[in-house]
């Protein structure tokens, strides 16, 4: 029996390694502030952490968004001024805007930060007389869909093979009256 155990140990551990748990950040106060080119490095890294499966924007794309006069961009920061969330919204002609991307650091999720950031975006758009906000969300991303529905968004169309990996998305819309 000891010989068999020795052979098993040659091919790997007898105990499975546990899956590492996601770290959870300490609870604290958060503030929403403008996101500018000065924060490009931080938001690029955070974007990659928020969207690890290839949905993250490149540094070049984020730089482009920050350069556009029609883009509103915000970040949510901790008491130590660490950026833990972001949102980019492109304002279009005709009273509409497009929520291009919104993300919260995985270790800061489930604290209502995306809701706060989304409300901030909506209020900024209302102040500019924007009456419609649109966004796209992966069909499989049901937690984001739940948030958007809770905040008054409706699915208006399914777009086939929208993402680079071939997954569909839902086009969602909200009236900002």
CSV table of C-alpha atoms in Angstrom, one decimal, residues 47-58 61-62 86 100-102 136-141 162-169:
chain,number,residue,atom,x,y,z
A,47,UNK,CA,-10.5,47.9,-16.9
A,48,UNK,CA,-8.4,44.8,-17.6
A,49,UNK,CA,-9.2,43.5,-14.0
A,50,UNK,CA,-13.0,44.2,-14.5
A,51,UNK,CA,-13.1,42.5,-17.9
A,52,UNK,CA,-10.5,39.7,-17.9
A,53,UNK,CA,-12.1,37.7,-20.8
A,54,UNK,CA,-11.2,40.0,-23.6
A,55,UNK,CA,-13.9,42.6,-23.2
A,56,UNK,CA,-11.5,45.3,-21.8
A,57,UNK,CA,-10.7,48.3,-23.9
A,58,UNK,CA,-7.1,49.0,-24.9
A,61,UNK,CA,-9.3,53.2,-26.9
A,62,UNK,CA,-9.6,54.7,-23.4
A,86,UNK,CA,-15.3,53.9,-13.8
A,100,UNK,CA,-19.8,52.7,-23.5
A,101,UNK,CA,-18.4,50.9,-20.5
A,102,UNK,CA,-18.9,50.7,-16.7
A,136,UNK,CA,-25.0,46.8,-24.7
A,137,UNK,CA,-24.6,43.9,-22.3
A,138,UNK,CA,-23.6,40.2,-22.8
A,139,UNK,CA,-26.5,37.8,-23.0
A,140,UNK,CA,-24.7,35.7,-20.4
A,141,UNK,CA,-24.1,38.6,-18.0
A,162,UNK,CA,-21.8,41.3,-31.1
A,163,UNK,CA,-18.6,40.4,-29.1
A,164,UNK,CA,-15.3,39.2,-30.6
A,165,UNK,CA,-15.9,35.7,-29.1
A,166,UNK,CA,-19.2,35.5,-31.0
A,167,UNK,CA,-21.5,35.9,-28.0
A,168,UNK,CA,-24.7,37.9,-28.5
A,169,UNK,CA,-25.6,41.0,-26.6
